[in-house]
């Protein structure tokens, strides 16, 4: 089976990090070697086609990217997937649907990714916007309380609900059933937005039952392994008219005389913006073409990563955790958890010192405030995990 040696696909990034143990796959996954050829193929298309390249990109490259995303999420309608340089752009475009509305009500959680946390904090300065955050700090230990609180809030007719599929600061992941439970508790008039960035292409996710009901955001620079420049949003069918709009939102009608009405595509493209570097789509397509050929999919990739996580936890020295007073934050239900394991330090200073000490011993992880994150991916194998726990034992 190919997954017996997935490191073979990452020779260039591995060479770039020789001697280092890169356990931050959740932050920046290594790119397979095929992405380099894809980047060059993009350049060659630019040289061969100049302006005409956009014809190829819109008719071949983008549909291929959409189809790969649809396959990963088990969606039927790839045309409802819109692409952008990042998810922040798409989520702000989504919010612009409400521009001018009085009394906008948003429901979210206390543990959303920085862009949203900042955005909500800033929006809450506007008197007409009301934002309620359900406490999700304890999701790793007690998901029932969180789900109940979300459910009772959801009944209150919010305009938008925004929450993570996998929380970025713990790795705790909602299951497809839990997401469905929350969606069913949501009035049809509320837009339901799931930030899937830490779930997409990491944990198996089947959105078929929710297709046409929820917005789902994800992107390329983590587990999808295509690097920066690919954000996407799955959009329910509808006549969407975001106020923040660019010329790609009605690309198909560009050659017609401009009317007095602003036209929009009748699919996900209605949320598209303007000119962007499309090389990320080439890289993403190359990765998932390769994985298709090699019969690699999110289910067997997840099993592989889960195996690495289990080995890590089995050999993780208690002395290391004790030395830095680290508290594990993952739930015992590892089989449904993000691809990183989080440990909480008693203070930012201790967390920082711990990360620096690991880095000086060539162990690369990342940190969010007091939380240290160890991320696992296809470019590591069991021997690397043993090397990691060995070095942690010596360090402790
Ligand atoms: C939960 C989550 N959402 C979104 C993002 C990235 O968003 P963007 O594509 O806007 O940079 C990240 C990046 O780490 C994330 O952790």
Coordinates of C-alpha atoms and ligand atoms in Angstrom, one line a residue:
X1 CA 0.0 0.0 0.0
X2 CA 1.3 3.4 -0.9
X3 CA 0.7 4.8 2.5
X4 CA 3.5 2.5 3.8
X5 CA 5.9 5.2 2.7
X6 CA 4.3 8.6 2.1
X7 CA 7.5 10.4 2.9
X8 CA 8.6 9.7 -0.6
X9 CA 6.4 12.5 -2.0
X10 CA 8.0 15.2 0.1
X11 CA 11.7 14.9 -0.7
X12 CA 12.3 18.6 -1.4
X13 CA 10.7 19.9 1.8
X14 CA 12.4 17.2 3.8
X15 CA 15.7 18.2 2.3
X16 CA 15.0 21.8 3.2
X17 CA 14.4 20.7 6.9
X18 CA 17.3 18.2 7.1
X19 CA 18.1 17.4 10.8
X20 CA 14.9 19.0 12.0
X21 CA 11.8 17.4 13.3
X22 CA 9.0 19.4 11.9
X23 CA 5.9 18.6 13.9
X24 CA 3.8 21.6 12.8
X25 CA 1.9 20.0 9.9
X26 CA -1.3 21.7 11.2
X27 CA 0.3 25.1 10.8
X28 CA 2.1 24.6 7.5
X29 CA 2.0 21.2 6.0
X30 CA 4.9 20.3 3.7
X31 CA 4.1 20.3 0.0
X32 CA 4.5 17.2 -2.1
X33 CA 7.2 17.5 -4.8
X34 CA 4.6 17.5 -7.5
X35 CA 3.6 21.0 -6.4
X36 CA 6.9 22.3 -7.8
X37 CA 6.2 21.0 -11.2
X38 CA 2.7 22.5 -10.9
X39 CA 4.2 25.9 -10.1
X40 CA 6.4 25.7 -13.2
X41 CA 3.4 24.5 -15.3
X42 CA 1.6 27.6 -14.2
X43 CA 4.5 29.8 -15.3
X44 CA 4.7 28.0 -18.6
X45 CA 1.0 28.5 -19.2
X46 CA 1.5 32.2 -18.6
X47 CA 4.4 32.3 -21.0
X48 CA 2.4 30.4 -23.7
X49 CA -1.0 32.0 -23.3
X50 CA -0.5 35.4 -21.6
X51 CA -4.1 36.9 -21.3
X52 CA -5.6 33.8 -22.8
X53 CA -4.5 31.8 -19.8
X54 CA -7.7 32.9 -18.0
X55 CA -9.8 31.0 -20.5
X56 CA -7.9 27.8 -19.5
X57 CA -8.0 28.6 -15.8
X58 CA -11.8 29.2 -15.8
X59 CA -12.7 26.3 -18.0
X60 CA -10.2 23.7 -16.8
X61 CA -8.1 24.6 -13.7
X62 CA -10.9 26.0 -11.4
X63 CA -13.5 23.3 -12.2
X64 CA -10.8 20.7 -11.4
X65 CA -10.1 22.4 -8.1
X66 CA -13.8 22.6 -7.4
X67 CA -14.3 18.9 -8.3
X68 CA -11.5 17.8 -6.0
X69 CA -13.0 19.8 -3.1
X70 CA -16.4 18.4 -3.8
X71 CA -15.0 14.8 -3.8
X72 CA -13.2 15.3 -0.5
X73 CA -16.4 16.6 1.1
X74 CA -18.8 14.3 -0.7
X75 CA -20.7 17.1 -2.4
X76 CA -22.6 16.7 -5.7
X77 CA -22.5 20.3 -7.0
X78 CA -19.0 21.5 -7.6
X79 CA -20.2 24.8 -9.1
X80 CA -21.4 25.9 -5.7
X81 CA -17.8 26.1 -4.5
X82 CA -16.2 29.5 -4.8
X83 CA -12.5 30.2 -4.6
X84 CA -10.5 33.1 -3.3
X85 CA -7.0 33.9 -2.0
X86 CA -8.1 33.2 1.6
X87 CA -11.1 32.4 3.7
X88 CA -11.2 35.7 5.3
X89 CA -12.0 37.4 2.1
X90 CA -14.9 35.0 1.6
X91 CA -16.3 35.4 5.1
X92 CA -16.2 39.2 4.9
X93 CA -18.0 39.0 1.5
X94 CA -20.5 36.7 3.2
X95 CA -21.1 39.3 6.0
X96 CA -21.5 42.0 3.3
X97 CA -24.8 40.4 2.5
X98 CA -26.1 42.2 5.6
X99 CA -24.6 45.6 4.8
X100 CA -27.2 48.3 5.8
X101 CA -29.3 45.9 7.8
X102 CA -30.3 47.2 11.2
X103 CA -29.8 45.0 14.3
X104 CA -27.6 42.3 12.8
X105 CA -27.4 39.3 15.2
X106 CA -24.4 36.9 15.0
X107 CA -23.9 33.8 17.1
X108 CA -20.4 32.4 17.4
X109 CA -18.1 30.8 20.0
X110 CA -15.2 31.9 22.3
X111 CA -12.6 29.9 20.4
X112 CA -12.7 31.0 16.8
X113 CA -9.6 31.6 14.7
X114 CA -7.9 35.0 15.0
X115 CA -9.4 36.7 11.9
X116 CA -12.9 36.0 13.1
X117 CA -12.1 36.9 16.8
X118 CA -10.7 40.2 15.6
X119 CA -13.5 40.8 13.1
X120 CA -16.2 40.1 15.7
X121 CA -14.5 42.2 18.4
X122 CA -14.3 45.1 15.9
X123 CA -17.9 44.7 14.7
X124 CA -19.2 44.6 18.3
X125 CA -18.1 48.3 18.5
X126 CA -21.0 49.0 16.1
X127 CA -24.2 49.5 18.2
X128 CA -26.5 47.8 15.6
X129 CA -24.5 44.6 15.6
X130 CA -25.0 42.1 18.4
X131 CA -22.6 39.3 18.8
X132 CA -23.1 36.4 21.2
X133 CA -20.3 34.0 22.0
X134 CA -21.1 30.6 23.4
X135 CA -18.3 29.4 25.7
X136 CA -16.4 26.6 23.9
X137 CA -13.3 26.5 26.1
X138 CA -14.3 23.1 27.6
X139 CA -15.2 21.3 24.4
X140 CA -12.3 18.9 24.7
X141 CA -13.6 17.8 28.1
X142 CA -17.3 18.4 27.9
X143 CA -18.9 18.6 24.6
X144 CA -22.5 18.0 25.8
X145 CA -22.7 21.3 27.7
X146 CA -21.4 23.2 24.6
X147 CA -23.8 21.5 22.3
X148 CA -26.8 22.2 24.6
X149 CA -25.9 25.8 25.0
X150 CA -25.4 26.2 21.2
X151 CA -28.8 24.5 20.7
X152 CA -30.7 26.8 23.0
X153 CA -29.0 29.9 21.5
X154 CA -29.7 28.8 18.0
X155 CA -33.4 28.9 18.6
X156 CA -33.1 32.7 19.0
X157 CA -33.2 33.7 15.3
X158 CA -29.7 34.9 14.6
X159 CA -28.9 36.2 11.2
X160 CA -25.6 34.3 11.0
X161 CA -24.0 31.5 13.1
X162 CA -20.3 31.0 12.7
X163 CA -18.3 28.1 14.3
X164 CA -15.4 25.9 13.8
X165 CA -15.5 22.3 12.8
X166 CA -12.1 21.7 14.5
X167 CA -11.1 24.3 17.1
X168 CA -7.8 25.8 16.3
X169 CA -6.6 26.2 19.9
X170 CA -7.3 22.6 21.0
X171 CA -7.9 20.3 18.0
X172 CA -11.3 19.3 19.4
X173 CA -13.4 18.3 16.4
X174 CA -17.2 18.3 16.0
X175 CA -18.5 15.1 14.4
X176 CA -20.7 15.1 11.3
X177 CA -23.6 14.1 13.6
X178 CA -23.0 16.9 16.0
X179 CA -22.9 19.4 13.2
X180 CA -26.1 18.0 11.8
X181 CA -27.7 18.3 15.3
X182 CA -26.7 22.0 15.4
X183 CA -27.9 22.7 11.9
X184 CA -31.3 21.0 12.6
X185 CA -31.7 23.3 15.6
X186 CA -31.1 26.4 13.4
X187 CA -34.0 28.3 11.8
X188 CA -34.0 28.1 8.0
X189 CA -33.5 31.9 7.8
X190 CA -30.2 31.8 9.7
X191 CA -27.0 31.5 7.6
X192 CA -25.0 28.6 9.1
X193 CA -21.3 29.0 8.5
X194 CA -18.8 26.3 9.4
X195 CA -15.1 27.1 9.5
X196 CA -13.6 23.9 8.3
X197 CA -10.0 25.0 7.9
X198 CA -8.6 22.5 10.5
X199 CA -11.0 19.7 9.3
X200 CA -10.7 19.9 5.6
X201 CA -8.6 17.1 4.1
X202 CA -7.6 16.0 7.6
X203 CA -10.6 14.3 9.2
X204 CA -13.1 12.5 6.9
X205 CA -16.1 14.8 6.5
X206 CA -19.3 14.0 4.6
X207 CA -21.3 17.1 3.9
X208 CA -23.9 15.4 1.6
X209 CA -26.7 15.7 4.1
X210 CA -26.0 19.4 4.6
X211 CA -25.4 20.3 1.0
X212 CA -27.5 23.3 0.1
X213 CA -28.0 24.3 3.7
X214 CA -24.6 25.4 5.1
X215 CA -21.7 27.5 4.1
X216 CA -18.4 25.7 4.6
X217 CA -15.0 27.4 4.6
X218 CA -11.6 25.8 4.0
X219 CA -8.3 26.3 2.3
X220 CA -5.1 25.0 0.9
X221 CA -2.2 25.7 3.1
X222 CA -2.7 23.1 5.7
X223 CA -3.8 19.5 5.2
X224 CA -4.8 20.1 1.5
X225 CA -1.1 20.7 0.9
X226 CA -1.3 23.1 -2.0
X227 CA 0.1 26.1 -0.1
X228 CA -1.2 29.6 0.1
X229 CA -3.6 31.3 -2.3
X230 CA -6.5 28.9 -2.2
X231 CA -9.4 29.7 0.1
X232 CA -12.8 28.2 -0.7
X233 CA -16.4 28.4 0.4
X234 CA -19.2 25.9 -0.2
X235 CA -22.3 28.0 -0.9
X236 CA -25.9 26.9 -0.7
X237 CA -27.9 27.5 -3.9
X238 CA -29.6 30.9 -4.1
X239 CA -29.6 34.3 -5.7
X240 CA -26.7 35.7 -3.6
X241 CA -25.9 39.4 -4.0
X242 CA -23.0 40.2 -1.6
X243 CA -22.4 44.0 -1.4
X244 CA -18.7 43.6 -1.4
X245 CA -18.3 42.4 -5.0
X246 CA -15.7 42.2 -7.7
X247 CA -15.7 41.6 -11.4
X248 CA -15.1 37.8 -11.1
X249 CA -18.6 37.5 -9.5
X250 CA -20.2 37.7 -13.0
X251 CA -17.3 36.6 -15.1
X252 CA -19.5 34.7 -17.6
X253 CA -21.2 38.0 -18.7
X254 CA -18.2 40.2 -19.0
X255 CA -18.5 40.6 -22.7
X256 CA -22.1 42.0 -22.5
X257 CA -22.8 45.7 -22.2
X258 CA -22.9 46.7 -18.6
X259 CA -26.5 47.3 -17.3
X260 CA -27.7 49.5 -14.5
X261 CA -28.3 46.4 -12.3
X262 CA -25.3 44.5 -10.8
X263 CA -25.5 41.0 -12.1
X264 CA -24.2 37.9 -10.2
X265 CA -23.4 34.4 -11.3
X266 CA -26.2 32.0 -10.2
X267 CA -23.8 29.6 -8.5
X268 CA -21.1 29.9 -5.9
X269 CA -19.1 32.2 -8.1
X270 CA -21.4 35.0 -7.0
X271 CA -19.0 35.3 -4.0
X272 CA -15.9 35.6 -6.2
X273 CA -13.7 38.7 -6.0
X274 CA -11.2 39.9 -8.5
X275 CA -7.8 39.1 -10.0
X276 CA -5.8 36.6 -7.9
X277 CA -2.7 34.5 -8.3
X278 CA -4.1 31.2 -9.5
X279 CA -0.9 29.2 -9.1
X280 CA -2.3 27.7 -5.8
X281 CA -5.1 26.0 -7.8
X282 CA -2.4 24.3 -10.0
X283 CA -0.5 23.1 -6.9
X284 CA -3.7 21.9 -5.1
X285 CA -4.8 20.0 -8.3
X286 CA -1.4 18.4 -8.6
X287 CA -1.5 17.1 -5.0
X288 CA -5.0 15.6 -5.3
X289 CA -4.4 14.2 -8.8
X290 CA -1.4 12.4 -7.3
X291 CA -3.4 11.2 -4.3
X292 CA -6.2 9.9 -6.6
X293 CA -3.7 8.0 -8.6
X294 CA -2.1 6.6 -5.5
X295 CA -5.5 5.8 -4.0
X296 CA -4.8 8.1 -1.1
X297 CA -7.9 9.7 0.4
X298 CA -8.8 11.5 3.6
X299 CA -9.9 8.3 5.3
X300 CA -6.6 6.5 4.9
X301 CA -4.6 9.7 5.4
X302 CA -6.5 10.2 8.7
X303 CA -5.8 6.6 9.8
X304 CA -2.1 7.1 9.0
X305 CA -1.9 10.3 11.1
X306 CA -3.9 8.7 13.9
X307 CA -1.4 6.0 14.0
X308 CA 1.4 8.5 14.5
X309 CA -0.5 10.4 17.2
X310 CA -1.1 7.1 19.1
X311 CA 2.6 6.2 19.0
X312 CA 3.4 9.7 20.2
X313 CA 1.1 9.5 23.1
X314 CA 2.2 6.0 24.0
X315 CA 5.9 7.1 24.3
X316 CA 5.4 10.7 25.4
X317 CA 7.5 10.9 28.6
X318 CA 5.5 12.1 31.6
X319 CA 8.7 13.7 32.8
X320 CA 8.6 16.1 29.8
X321 CA 5.0 17.2 30.7
X322 CA 6.0 17.5 34.4
X323 CA 9.1 19.5 33.7
X324 CA 7.0 22.2 32.0
X325 CA 3.8 21.7 33.9
X326 CA 1.9 21.0 30.6
X327 CA -1.7 19.9 30.7
X328 CA -2.9 17.8 27.7
X329 CA -6.0 19.3 26.1
X330 CA -7.2 16.6 23.8
X331 CA -10.2 14.5 24.5
X332 CA -9.6 10.7 25.0
X333 CA -11.7 10.2 21.8
X334 CA -8.6 10.6 19.6
X335 CA -10.2 8.9 16.6
X336 CA -12.2 12.1 16.1
X337 CA -9.7 14.8 16.8
X338 CA -7.8 17.3 14.6
X339 CA -4.3 16.4 13.4
X340 CA -2.5 18.3 16.2
X341 CA -2.3 17.6 19.9
X342 CA -2.4 20.6 22.3
X343 CA -0.8 21.1 25.7
X344 CA -1.5 24.0 27.9
X345 CA 1.4 25.7 29.8
X346 CA 0.7 27.6 33.1
X347 CA 1.8 30.9 31.5
X348 CA 2.8 32.5 28.2
X349 CA 6.4 32.8 29.4
X350 CA 6.7 29.1 30.2
X351 CA 5.0 28.2 26.9
X352 CA 7.4 30.5 25.0
X353 CA 10.5 29.1 26.8
X354 CA 9.3 25.5 26.2
X355 CA 8.9 26.2 22.4
X356 CA 12.3 27.9 22.3
X357 CA 14.0 25.0 24.1
X358 CA 12.4 22.5 21.7
X359 CA 13.4 24.7 18.7
X360 CA 17.0 24.8 19.9
X361 CA 17.0 21.0 19.9
X362 CA 15.6 21.1 16.3
X363 CA 12.0 20.2 17.2
X364 CA 9.7 22.6 15.4
X365 CA 6.2 22.9 16.8
X366 CA 3.9 26.0 17.2
X367 CA 2.1 27.9 19.9
X368 CA -1.1 29.8 20.4
X369 CA -0.7 31.8 23.6
X370 CA -0.2 29.4 26.4
X371 CA -1.0 26.4 24.2
X372 CA 1.7 24.3 22.5
X373 CA 0.6 22.4 19.4
X374 CA 2.3 19.2 18.0
X375 CA 1.1 18.5 14.5
X376 CA 1.3 15.3 12.5
X377 CA 1.3 14.7 8.8
X378 CA 2.2 12.4 5.9
X379 CA 5.8 13.5 5.7
X380 CA 6.5 11.9 9.1
X381 CA 6.7 8.2 9.9
X382 CA 6.9 6.1 13.0
X383 CA 10.7 6.5 13.2
X384 CA 10.3 10.3 13.3
X385 CA 7.8 10.0 16.1
X386 CA 10.2 7.7 18.1
X387 CA 13.0 10.2 17.4
X388 CA 10.7 13.0 18.7
X389 CA 9.7 11.2 21.9
X390 CA 13.4 10.1 22.4
X391 CA 14.6 13.7 22.2
X392 CA 11.8 14.9 24.6
X393 CA 12.8 12.2 27.1
X394 CA 16.4 13.4 27.0
X395 CA 15.3 17.0 27.3
X396 CA 13.1 16.4 30.3
Ligands
LIG1 C1 -9.6 27.7 12.1 C2 -8.9 28.5 11.0 N1 -9.7 29.2 10.1 C3 -9.0 29.8 9.1 C4 -7.7 29.9 9.0 C5 -7.0 30.6 7.8 O1 -7.8 31.6 7.3 P1 -7.3 32.4 6.0 O2 -7.5 31.6 4.8 O3 -8.3 33.6 6.0 O4 -5.9 32.9 6.2 C6 -6.9 29.3 9.9 C7 -5.4 29.3 9.8 O5 -4.7 28.9 10.7 C8 -7.5 28.6 10.9 O6 -6.8 27.9 11.9

